[in-house]
C-alpha cells in the first residue's frame, strides 16, 4: 500500500509539472519570421531590409537569444522573463547592448496560427514589432 501511495504521489506531481509547462506557450525554440524597430533617429527599420535573423530559446524561467544582420553578429542577451495573458517581459542579466530604462522590456503579445506576435511600446508609440515561429 505504501508503494502504491508513493507511486500515486509521484504520478500526480509529474502530471502537475507537465500541466504547468503546457500552460506556458513560450517554452521552446523560436525563429524570427519578421519584424521592425524604431532606431535612434526615429526611423522605422524593417528587419528584412538589413538581413536580420534571430533565434530565441525559452525555458521555464529564462530566455536566451542571438541575432545576426546579414552574416555578422548583431546582438545577444539572456536573462529571466515573466508573462501574463497579454504581456511578456524580459529582464536581461547579460546583453551585448546597453539596457534601456529599468532594464525590463515588456511586450504585448498574441498567439496566432502557431506564431507569436509581439509589440513593444514607449510613450504611446510602437518601437518594436516581431513575429516568431516555434521551431519544430
mmCIF file of N, CA and C in Angstrom:
data_model
loop_
_atom_site.group_PDB
_atom_site.id
_atom_site.type_symbol
_atom_site.label_atom_id
_atom_site.label_comp_id
_atom_site.label_asym_id
_atom_site.label_seq_id
_atom_site.Cartn_x
_atom_site.Cartn_y
_atom_site.Cartn_z
ATOM 1 N N UNK A 1 0.826 -1.199 0.000
ATOM 2 C CA UNK A 1 0.000 0.000 0.000
ATOM 3 C C UNK A 1 0.865 1.256 0.000
ATOM 4 N N UNK A 2 1.958 1.241 0.828
ATOM 5 C CA UNK A 2 2.839 2.401 0.893
ATOM 6 C C UNK A 2 3.486 2.668 -0.469
ATOM 7 N N UNK A 3 3.871 1.605 -1.198
ATOM 8 C CA UNK A 3 4.462 1.748 -2.521
ATOM 9 C C UNK A 3 3.461 2.364 -3.491
ATOM 10 N N UNK A 4 2.188 1.934 -3.412
ATOM 11 C CA UNK A 4 1.147 2.484 -4.272
ATOM 12 C C UNK A 4 0.927 3.967 -4.004
ATOM 13 N N UNK A 5 0.935 4.356 -2.723
ATOM 14 C CA UNK A 5 0.759 5.756 -2.355
ATOM 15 C C UNK A 5 1.932 6.595 -2.859
ATOM 16 N N UNK A 6 3.142 6.083 -2.734
ATOM 17 C CA UNK A 6 4.337 6.788 -3.221
ATOM 18 C C UNK A 6 4.271 6.930 -4.734
ATOM 19 N N UNK A 7 3.881 5.864 -5.425
ATOM 20 C CA UNK A 7 3.766 5.895 -6.877
ATOM 21 C C UNK A 7 2.694 6.885 -7.312
ATOM 22 N N UNK A 8 1.558 6.881 -6.632
ATOM 23 C CA UNK A 8 0.477 7.814 -6.949
ATOM 24 C C UNK A 8 0.944 9.256 -6.749
ATOM 25 N N UNK A 9 1.665 9.539 -5.661
ATOM 26 C CA UNK A 9 2.190 10.882 -5.400
ATOM 27 C C UNK A 9 3.141 11.309 -6.508
ATOM 28 N N UNK A 10 4.009 10.411 -6.928
ATOM 29 C CA UNK A 10 4.959 10.716 -7.995
ATOM 30 C C UNK A 10 4.241 11.003 -9.300
ATOM 31 N N UNK A 11 3.238 10.205 -9.641
ATOM 32 C CA UNK A 11 2.468 10.408 -10.871
ATOM 33 C C UNK A 11 1.748 11.752 -10.838
ATOM 34 N N UNK A 12 1.104 12.081 -9.714
ATOM 35 C CA UNK A 12 0.397 13.354 -9.600
ATOM 36 C C UNK A 12 1.348 14.541 -9.672
ATOM 37 N N UNK A 13 2.503 14.438 -9.047
ATOM 38 C CA UNK A 13 3.494 15.513 -9.096
ATOM 39 C C UNK A 13 3.986 15.716 -10.514
ATOM 40 N N UNK A 14 4.258 14.639 -11.216
ATOM 41 C CA UNK A 14 4.708 14.724 -12.603
ATOM 42 C C UNK A 14 3.629 15.330 -13.475
ATOM 43 N N UNK A 15 2.392 14.940 -13.278
ATOM 44 C CA UNK A 15 1.278 15.489 -14.058
ATOM 45 C C UNK A 15 1.123 16.976 -13.798
ATOM 46 N N UNK A 16 1.298 17.400 -12.546
ATOM 47 C CA UNK A 16 1.190 18.820 -12.213
ATOM 48 C C UNK A 16 2.274 19.626 -12.901
ATOM 49 N N UNK A 17 3.501 19.126 -12.895
ATOM 50 C CA UNK A 17 4.611 19.820 -13.561
ATOM 51 C C UNK A 17 4.344 19.885 -15.049
ATOM 52 N N UNK A 18 3.892 18.775 -15.637
ATOM 53 C CA UNK A 18 3.589 18.748 -17.067
ATOM 54 C C UNK A 18 2.476 19.706 -17.423
ATOM 55 N N UNK A 19 1.452 19.788 -16.585
ATOM 56 C CA UNK A 19 0.349 20.712 -16.844
ATOM 57 C C UNK A 19 0.823 22.151 -16.775
ATOM 58 N N UNK A 20 1.686 22.482 -15.804
ATOM 59 C CA UNK A 20 2.197 23.851 -15.703
ATOM 60 C C UNK A 20 3.005 24.202 -16.944
ATOM 61 N N UNK A 21 3.856 23.280 -17.375
ATOM 62 C CA UNK A 21 4.707 23.542 -18.541
ATOM 63 C C UNK A 21 3.867 23.752 -19.788
ATOM 64 N N UNK A 22 2.775 23.003 -19.951
ATOM 65 C CA UNK A 22 1.963 23.162 -21.147
ATOM 66 C C UNK A 22 1.148 24.446 -21.101
ATOM 67 N N UNK A 23 0.973 25.044 -19.938
ATOM 68 C CA UNK A 23 0.287 26.328 -19.835
ATOM 69 C C UNK A 23 1.200 27.489 -20.176
ATOM 70 N N UNK A 24 2.466 27.219 -20.401
ATOM 71 C CA UNK A 24 3.422 28.251 -20.784
ATOM 72 C C UNK A 24 3.687 28.105 -22.271
ATOM 73 N N UNK A 25 3.074 28.969 -23.089
ATOM 74 C CA UNK A 25 3.210 28.821 -24.539
ATOM 75 C C UNK A 25 4.588 29.211 -25.065
ATOM 76 N N UNK A 26 5.432 29.791 -24.224
ATOM 77 C CA UNK A 26 6.716 30.305 -24.678
ATOM 78 C C UNK A 26 7.850 29.280 -24.657
ATOM 79 N N UNK A 27 7.718 28.244 -23.859
ATOM 80 C CA UNK A 27 8.805 27.277 -23.724
ATOM 81 C C UNK A 27 9.093 26.628 -25.074
ATOM 82 N N UNK A 28 10.358 26.703 -25.489
ATOM 83 C CA UNK A 28 10.774 26.095 -26.745
ATOM 84 C C UNK A 28 11.789 26.964 -27.459
ATOM 85 N N UNK A 29 12.036 26.611 -28.695
ATOM 86 C CA UNK A 29 12.966 27.351 -29.550
ATOM 87 C C UNK A 29 12.160 28.084 -30.608
ATOM 88 N N UNK A 30 12.462 29.361 -30.787
ATOM 89 C CA UNK A 30 11.722 30.228 -31.698
ATOM 90 C C UNK A 30 12.645 30.810 -32.758
ATOM 91 N N UNK A 31 12.129 30.903 -33.983
ATOM 92 C CA UNK A 31 12.849 31.500 -35.107
ATOM 93 C C UNK A 31 12.117 32.781 -35.491
ATOM 94 N N UNK A 32 12.855 33.869 -35.679
ATOM 95 C CA UNK A 32 12.241 35.128 -36.089
ATOM 96 C C UNK A 32 11.731 35.018 -37.524
ATOM 97 N N UNK A 33 10.485 35.400 -37.742
ATOM 98 C CA UNK A 33 9.883 35.385 -39.074
ATOM 99 C C UNK A 33 10.014 36.759 -39.719
ATOM 100 N N UNK A 34 9.655 37.796 -38.972
ATOM 101 C CA UNK A 34 9.730 39.164 -39.498
ATOM 102 C C UNK A 34 9.635 40.145 -38.338
ATOM 103 N N UNK A 35 9.898 41.404 -38.641
ATOM 104 C CA UNK A 35 9.785 42.421 -37.608
ATOM 105 C C UNK A 35 10.284 43.773 -38.065
ATOM 106 N N UNK A 36 10.211 44.698 -37.132
ATOM 107 C CA UNK A 36 10.698 46.057 -37.372
ATOM 108 C C UNK A 36 10.934 46.731 -36.039
ATOM 109 N N UNK A 37 11.770 47.764 -36.056
ATOM 110 C CA UNK A 37 12.029 48.531 -34.845
ATOM 111 C C UNK A 37 12.243 49.992 -35.222
ATOM 112 N N UNK A 38 12.127 50.867 -34.240
ATOM 113 C CA UNK A 38 12.366 52.294 -34.439
ATOM 114 C C UNK A 38 13.766 52.582 -33.922
ATOM 115 N N UNK A 39 14.629 53.137 -34.797
ATOM 116 C CA UNK A 39 16.019 53.402 -34.413
ATOM 117 C C UNK A 39 16.160 54.739 -33.679
ATOM 118 N N UNK A 40 17.388 55.106 -33.350
ATOM 119 C CA UNK A 40 17.649 56.348 -32.595
ATOM 120 C C UNK A 40 17.275 57.611 -33.354
ATOM 121 N N UNK A 41 17.169 57.524 -34.680
ATOM 122 C CA UNK A 41 16.758 58.676 -35.495
ATOM 123 C C UNK A 41 15.253 58.702 -35.716
ATOM 124 N N UNK A 42 14.517 57.862 -34.979
ATOM 125 C CA UNK A 42 13.060 57.768 -35.058
ATOM 126 C C UNK A 42 12.574 57.226 -36.411
ATOM 127 N N UNK A 43 13.420 56.440 -37.081
ATOM 128 C CA UNK A 43 13.057 55.816 -38.348
ATOM 129 C C UNK A 43 12.667 54.359 -38.085
ATOM 130 N N UNK A 44 11.647 53.897 -38.792
ATOM 131 C CA UNK A 44 11.249 52.502 -38.678
ATOM 132 C C UNK A 44 12.115 51.680 -39.628
ATOM 133 N N UNK A 45 12.805 50.694 -39.072
ATOM 134 C CA UNK A 45 13.680 49.819 -39.840
ATOM 135 C C UNK A 45 13.035 48.433 -39.912
ATOM 136 N N UNK A 46 12.755 47.987 -41.130
ATOM 137 C CA UNK A 46 12.203 46.646 -41.335
ATOM 138 C C UNK A 46 13.362 45.664 -41.287
ATOM 139 N N UNK A 47 13.217 44.633 -40.452
ATOM 140 C CA UNK A 47 14.301 43.661 -40.265
ATOM 141 C C UNK A 47 14.799 43.087 -41.588
ATOM 142 N N UNK A 48 13.892 42.778 -42.484
ATOM 143 C CA UNK A 48 14.281 42.172 -43.758
ATOM 144 C C UNK A 48 15.233 43.078 -44.542
ATOM 145 N N UNK A 49 15.055 44.396 -44.413
ATOM 146 C CA UNK A 49 15.891 45.333 -45.180
ATOM 147 C C UNK A 49 17.349 45.316 -44.740
ATOM 148 N N UNK A 50 17.618 44.846 -43.512
ATOM 149 C CA UNK A 50 19.010 44.774 -43.036
ATOM 150 C C UNK A 50 19.440 43.325 -42.750
ATOM 151 N N UNK A 51 18.655 42.392 -43.269
ATOM 152 C CA UNK A 51 19.018 40.979 -43.173
ATOM 153 C C UNK A 51 19.038 40.407 -41.773
ATOM 154 N N UNK A 52 18.116 40.852 -40.924
ATOM 155 C CA UNK A 52 18.072 40.357 -39.540
ATOM 156 C C UNK A 52 17.540 38.929 -39.517
ATOM 157 N N UNK A 53 18.242 38.078 -38.773
ATOM 158 C CA UNK A 53 17.758 36.736 -38.462
ATOM 159 C C UNK A 53 18.113 36.462 -37.011
ATOM 160 N N UNK A 54 17.217 35.759 -36.330
ATOM 161 C CA UNK A 54 17.399 35.579 -34.897
ATOM 162 C C UNK A 54 16.767 34.274 -34.438
ATOM 163 N N UNK A 55 17.291 33.765 -33.352
ATOM 164 C CA UNK A 55 16.718 32.589 -32.713
ATOM 165 C C UNK A 55 16.691 32.838 -31.205
ATOM 166 N N UNK A 56 15.595 32.417 -30.586
ATOM 167 C CA UNK A 56 15.405 32.607 -29.146
ATOM 168 C C UNK A 56 15.042 31.264 -28.529
ATOM 169 N N UNK A 57 15.692 30.942 -27.416
ATOM 170 C CA UNK A 57 15.395 29.719 -26.683
ATOM 171 C C UNK A 57 14.822 30.126 -25.325
ATOM 172 N N UNK A 58 13.668 29.556 -24.995
ATOM 173 C CA UNK A 58 12.978 29.915 -23.758
ATOM 174 C C UNK A 58 12.727 28.648 -22.938
ATOM 175 N N UNK A 59 13.186 28.688 -21.699
ATOM 176 C CA UNK A 59 12.939 27.610 -20.745
ATOM 177 C C UNK A 59 11.835 28.013 -19.790
ATOM 178 N N UNK A 60 11.721 27.314 -18.671
ATOM 179 C CA UNK A 60 10.664 27.607 -17.709
ATOM 180 C C UNK A 60 10.776 29.002 -17.107
ATOM 181 N N UNK A 61 11.999 29.495 -16.903
ATOM 182 C CA UNK A 61 12.179 30.794 -16.250
ATOM 183 C C UNK A 61 13.148 31.728 -16.967
ATOM 184 N N UNK A 62 13.893 31.216 -17.935
ATOM 185 C CA UNK A 62 14.941 32.016 -18.569
ATOM 186 C C UNK A 62 14.845 31.978 -20.093
ATOM 187 N N UNK A 63 15.381 33.004 -20.711
ATOM 188 C CA UNK A 63 15.433 33.100 -22.166
ATOM 189 C C UNK A 63 16.868 33.404 -22.585
ATOM 190 N N UNK A 64 17.141 33.147 -23.848
ATOM 191 C CA UNK A 64 18.427 33.488 -24.440
ATOM 192 C C UNK A 64 18.198 33.691 -25.928
ATOM 193 N N UNK A 65 18.838 34.691 -26.516
ATOM 194 C CA UNK A 65 18.697 34.884 -27.959
ATOM 195 C C UNK A 65 20.015 35.354 -28.562
ATOM 196 N N UNK A 66 20.127 35.114 -29.851
ATOM 197 C CA UNK A 66 21.252 35.635 -30.630
ATOM 198 C C UNK A 66 20.690 36.103 -31.970
ATOM 199 N N UNK A 67 21.191 37.247 -32.431
ATOM 200 C CA UNK A 67 20.696 37.861 -33.659
ATOM 201 C C UNK A 67 21.867 38.231 -34.556
ATOM 202 N N UNK A 68 21.670 37.994 -35.853
ATOM 203 C CA UNK A 68 22.652 38.379 -36.861
ATOM 204 C C UNK A 68 22.009 39.340 -37.846
ATOM 205 N N UNK A 69 22.799 40.259 -38.401
ATOM 206 C CA UNK A 69 22.397 41.126 -39.501
ATOM 207 C C UNK A 69 23.309 40.769 -40.659
ATOM 208 N N UNK A 70 22.694 40.370 -41.780
ATOM 209 C CA UNK A 70 23.448 39.744 -42.865
ATOM 210 C C UNK A 70 24.126 38.519 -42.257
ATOM 211 N N UNK A 71 25.423 38.408 -42.319
ATOM 212 C CA UNK A 71 26.101 37.271 -41.682
ATOM 213 C C UNK A 71 27.017 37.728 -40.565
ATOM 214 N N UNK A 72 26.697 38.887 -39.969
ATOM 215 C CA UNK A 72 27.513 39.417 -38.885
ATOM 216 C C UNK A 72 26.703 39.480 -37.595
ATOM 217 N N UNK A 73 27.400 39.248 -36.496
ATOM 218 C CA UNK A 73 26.763 39.321 -35.183
ATOM 219 C C UNK A 73 26.097 40.682 -35.001
ATOM 220 N N UNK A 74 24.888 40.701 -34.448
ATOM 221 C CA UNK A 74 24.130 41.935 -34.225
ATOM 222 C C UNK A 74 23.888 42.154 -32.733
ATOM 223 N N UNK A 75 23.353 41.130 -32.054
ATOM 224 C CA UNK A 75 23.030 41.277 -30.626
ATOM 225 C C UNK A 75 22.781 39.916 -29.997
ATOM 226 N N UNK A 76 22.924 39.878 -28.672
ATOM 227 C CA UNK A 76 22.599 38.673 -27.911
ATOM 228 C C UNK A 76 22.229 39.099 -26.498
ATOM 229 N N UNK A 77 21.440 38.270 -25.856
ATOM 230 C CA UNK A 77 21.067 38.547 -24.478
ATOM 231 C C UNK A 77 20.514 37.301 -23.819
ATOM 232 N N UNK A 78 20.539 37.330 -22.516
ATOM 233 C CA UNK A 78 19.989 36.235 -21.733
ATOM 234 C C UNK A 78 19.518 36.791 -20.397
ATOM 235 N N UNK A 79 18.521 36.157 -19.824
ATOM 236 C CA UNK A 79 18.013 36.611 -18.534
ATOM 237 C C UNK A 79 16.736 35.885 -18.171
ATOM 238 N N UNK A 80 15.950 36.513 -17.338
ATOM 239 C CA UNK A 80 14.694 35.918 -16.883
ATOM 240 C C UNK A 80 13.520 36.583 -17.601
ATOM 241 N N UNK A 81 12.369 35.953 -17.488
ATOM 242 C CA UNK A 81 11.169 36.520 -18.104
ATOM 243 C C UNK A 81 9.950 36.176 -17.259
ATOM 244 N N UNK A 82 8.886 36.928 -17.505
ATOM 245 C CA UNK A 82 7.585 36.679 -16.889
ATOM 246 C C UNK A 82 6.532 36.930 -17.947
ATOM 247 N N UNK A 83 5.340 36.350 -17.749
ATOM 248 C CA UNK A 83 4.258 36.618 -18.697
ATOM 249 C C UNK A 83 2.914 36.564 -18.008
ATOM 250 N N UNK A 84 1.960 37.250 -18.628
ATOM 251 C CA UNK A 84 0.555 37.183 -18.232
ATOM 252 C C UNK A 84 -0.209 36.726 -19.474
ATOM 253 N N UNK A 85 -1.513 36.886 -19.465
ATOM 254 C CA UNK A 85 -2.308 36.523 -20.641
ATOM 255 C C UNK A 85 -2.090 37.471 -21.812
ATOM 256 N N UNK A 86 -1.534 38.663 -21.564
ATOM 257 C CA UNK A 86 -1.372 39.645 -22.636
ATOM 258 C C UNK A 86 0.030 40.237 -22.739
ATOM 259 N N UNK A 87 0.867 40.067 -21.712
ATOM 260 C CA UNK A 87 2.205 40.662 -21.753
ATOM 261 C C UNK A 87 3.289 39.624 -21.510
ATOM 262 N N UNK A 88 4.433 39.877 -22.128
ATOM 263 C CA UNK A 88 5.639 39.063 -21.959
ATOM 264 C C UNK A 88 6.758 40.050 -21.663
ATOM 265 N N UNK A 89 7.465 39.879 -20.528
ATOM 266 C CA UNK A 89 8.520 40.811 -20.119
ATOM 267 C C UNK A 89 9.839 40.079 -19.940
ATOM 268 N N UNK A 90 10.876 40.617 -20.572
ATOM 269 C CA UNK A 90 12.224 40.084 -20.428
ATOM 270 C C UNK A 90 13.047 41.022 -19.561
ATOM 271 N N UNK A 91 13.868 40.434 -18.698
ATOM 272 C CA UNK A 91 14.802 41.201 -17.879
ATOM 273 C C UNK A 91 16.191 40.605 -18.111
ATOM 274 N N UNK A 92 16.912 41.149 -19.098
ATOM 275 C CA UNK A 92 18.246 40.611 -19.385
ATOM 276 C C UNK A 92 19.191 40.779 -18.198
ATOM 277 N N UNK A 93 19.948 39.728 -17.927
ATOM 278 C CA UNK A 93 21.008 39.810 -16.925
ATOM 279 C C UNK A 93 22.358 39.998 -17.603
ATOM 280 N N UNK A 94 22.428 39.627 -18.876
ATOM 281 C CA UNK A 94 23.603 39.853 -19.711
ATOM 282 C C UNK A 94 23.110 40.221 -21.101
ATOM 283 N N UNK A 95 23.733 41.218 -21.700
ATOM 284 C CA UNK A 95 23.338 41.629 -23.041
ATOM 285 C C UNK A 95 24.518 42.283 -23.744
ATOM 286 N N UNK A 96 24.510 42.209 -25.054
ATOM 287 C CA UNK A 96 25.579 42.814 -25.846
ATOM 288 C C UNK A 96 25.270 44.269 -26.180
ATOM 289 N N UNK A 97 24.226 44.810 -25.594
ATOM 290 C CA UNK A 97 23.776 46.178 -25.861
ATOM 291 C C UNK A 97 23.467 46.850 -24.526
ATOM 292 N N UNK A 98 23.504 48.182 -24.499
ATOM 293 C CA UNK A 98 23.155 48.867 -23.240
ATOM 294 C C UNK A 98 21.658 48.716 -22.958
ATOM 295 N N UNK A 99 21.327 48.391 -21.727
ATOM 296 C CA UNK A 99 19.928 48.222 -21.353
ATOM 297 C C UNK A 99 19.248 49.572 -21.228
ATOM 298 N N UNK A 100 18.000 49.623 -21.652
ATOM 299 C CA UNK A 100 17.215 50.860 -21.589
ATOM 300 C C UNK A 100 16.456 50.944 -20.273
ATOM 301 N N UNK A 101 16.230 52.153 -19.814
ATOM 302 C CA UNK A 101 15.385 52.380 -18.639
ATOM 303 C C UNK A 101 15.722 51.490 -17.474
ATOM 304 N N UNK A 102 14.735 50.745 -17.008
ATOM 305 C CA UNK A 102 14.927 49.866 -15.848
ATOM 306 C C UNK A 102 15.423 48.476 -16.242
ATOM 307 N N UNK A 103 15.756 48.288 -17.511
ATOM 308 C CA UNK A 103 16.285 47.010 -17.968
ATOM 309 C C UNK A 103 15.247 45.925 -18.159
ATOM 310 N N UNK A 104 13.965 46.282 -18.140
ATOM 311 C CA UNK A 104 12.884 45.328 -18.390
ATOM 312 C C UNK A 104 12.202 45.733 -19.691
ATOM 313 N N UNK A 105 12.042 44.762 -20.577
ATOM 314 C CA UNK A 105 11.409 45.005 -21.870
ATOM 315 C C UNK A 105 10.077 44.267 -21.891
ATOM 316 N N UNK A 106 8.982 45.029 -21.923
ATOM 317 C CA UNK A 106 7.649 44.449 -21.874
ATOM 318 C C UNK A 106 6.992 44.545 -23.242
ATOM 319 N N UNK A 107 6.476 43.412 -23.683
ATOM 320 C CA UNK A 107 5.821 43.300 -24.979
ATOM 321 C C UNK A 107 4.361 42.902 -24.778
ATOM 322 N N UNK A 108 3.482 43.434 -25.598
ATOM 323 C CA UNK A 108 2.105 42.948 -25.679
ATOM 324 C C UNK A 108 2.136 41.861 -26.740
ATOM 325 N N UNK A 109 1.472 40.736 -26.481
ATOM 326 C CA UNK A 109 1.566 39.638 -27.436
ATOM 327 C C UNK A 109 0.232 38.990 -27.724
ATOM 328 N N UNK A 110 0.216 38.264 -28.855
ATOM 329 C CA UNK A 110 -0.888 37.394 -29.247
ATOM 330 C C UNK A 110 -0.271 36.161 -29.896
ATOM 331 N N UNK A 111 -0.878 35.027 -29.668
ATOM 332 C CA UNK A 111 -0.510 33.798 -30.369
ATOM 333 C C UNK A 111 -1.536 33.628 -31.490
ATOM 334 N N UNK A 112 -1.045 33.618 -32.737
ATOM 335 C CA UNK A 112 -1.924 33.478 -33.902
ATOM 336 C C UNK A 112 -1.344 32.431 -34.837
ATOM 337 N N UNK A 113 -2.126 31.429 -35.174
ATOM 338 C CA UNK A 113 -1.705 30.417 -36.150
ATOM 339 C C UNK A 113 -0.313 29.874 -35.855
ATOM 340 N N UNK A 114 -0.067 29.478 -34.619
ATOM 341 C CA UNK A 114 1.224 28.927 -34.195
ATOM 342 C C UNK A 114 2.369 29.922 -34.307
ATOM 343 N N UNK A 115 2.044 31.194 -34.337
ATOM 344 C CA UNK A 115 3.076 32.236 -34.341
ATOM 345 C C UNK A 115 2.863 33.158 -33.151
ATOM 346 N N UNK A 116 3.967 33.689 -32.661
ATOM 347 C CA UNK A 116 3.971 34.605 -31.533
ATOM 348 C C UNK A 116 4.201 36.008 -32.090
ATOM 349 N N UNK A 117 3.189 36.862 -31.984
ATOM 350 C CA UNK A 117 3.264 38.256 -32.436
ATOM 351 C C UNK A 117 3.460 39.124 -31.193
ATOM 352 N N UNK A 118 4.488 39.948 -31.195
ATOM 353 C CA UNK A 118 4.671 40.821 -30.033
ATOM 354 C C UNK A 118 5.022 42.228 -30.459
ATOM 355 N N UNK A 119 4.637 43.175 -29.634
ATOM 356 C CA UNK A 119 4.939 44.586 -29.891
ATOM 357 C C UNK A 119 5.345 45.246 -28.580
ATOM 358 N N UNK A 120 6.331 46.118 -28.699
ATOM 359 C CA UNK A 120 6.824 46.867 -27.532
ATOM 360 C C UNK A 120 6.539 48.337 -27.784
ATOM 361 N N UNK A 121 6.057 49.006 -26.760
ATOM 362 C CA UNK A 121 5.632 50.397 -26.866
ATOM 363 C C UNK A 121 6.428 51.267 -25.902
ATOM 364 N N UNK A 122 6.661 52.520 -26.295
ATOM 365 C CA UNK A 122 7.323 53.501 -25.436
ATOM 366 C C UNK A 122 6.633 54.843 -25.645
ATOM 367 N N UNK A 123 6.104 55.423 -24.555
ATOM 368 C CA UNK A 123 5.380 56.700 -24.617
ATOM 369 C C UNK A 123 4.294 56.705 -25.687
ATOM 370 N N UNK A 124 3.532 55.612 -25.768
ATOM 371 C CA UNK A 124 2.408 55.533 -26.694
ATOM 372 C C UNK A 124 2.778 55.223 -28.135
ATOM 373 N N UNK A 125 4.050 55.014 -28.424
ATOM 374 C CA UNK A 125 4.487 54.712 -29.791
ATOM 375 C C UNK A 125 5.063 53.306 -29.838
ATOM 376 N N UNK A 126 4.666 52.558 -30.865
ATOM 377 C CA UNK A 126 5.228 51.224 -31.025
ATOM 378 C C UNK A 126 6.676 51.355 -31.502
ATOM 379 N N UNK A 127 7.607 50.760 -30.734
ATOM 380 C CA UNK A 127 9.032 50.872 -31.056
ATOM 381 C C UNK A 127 9.624 49.553 -31.543
ATOM 382 N N UNK A 128 8.841 48.489 -31.448
ATOM 383 C CA UNK A 128 9.328 47.191 -31.909
ATOM 384 C C UNK A 128 8.129 46.295 -32.187
ATOM 385 N N UNK A 129 8.212 45.529 -33.258
ATOM 386 C CA UNK A 129 7.179 44.556 -33.593
ATOM 387 C C UNK A 129 7.870 43.333 -34.185
ATOM 388 N N UNK A 130 7.521 42.144 -33.688
ATOM 389 C CA UNK A 130 8.161 40.921 -34.163
ATOM 390 C C UNK A 130 7.140 39.797 -34.289
ATOM 391 N N UNK A 131 7.415 38.909 -35.240
ATOM 392 C CA UNK A 131 6.657 37.671 -35.378
ATOM 393 C C UNK A 131 7.651 36.524 -35.298
ATOM 394 N N UNK A 132 7.382 35.576 -34.391
ATOM 395 C CA UNK A 132 8.239 34.418 -34.168
ATOM 396 C C UNK A 132 7.470 33.142 -34.474
ATOM 397 N N UNK A 133 8.171 32.154 -34.982
ATOM 398 C CA UNK A 133 7.605 30.831 -35.268
ATOM 399 C C UNK A 133 8.348 29.811 -34.425
ATOM 400 N N UNK A 134 7.599 28.954 -33.734
ATOM 401 C CA UNK A 134 8.244 27.918 -32.931
ATOM 402 C C UNK A 134 8.913 26.904 -33.857
ATOM 403 N N UNK A 135 10.157 26.554 -33.546
ATOM 404 C CA UNK A 135 10.904 25.568 -34.326
ATOM 405 C C UNK A 135 10.414 24.186 -33.941
ATOM 406 N N UNK A 136 10.071 23.380 -34.932
ATOM 407 C CA UNK A 136 9.535 22.034 -34.670
ATOM 408 C C UNK A 136 10.641 21.028 -34.494
#
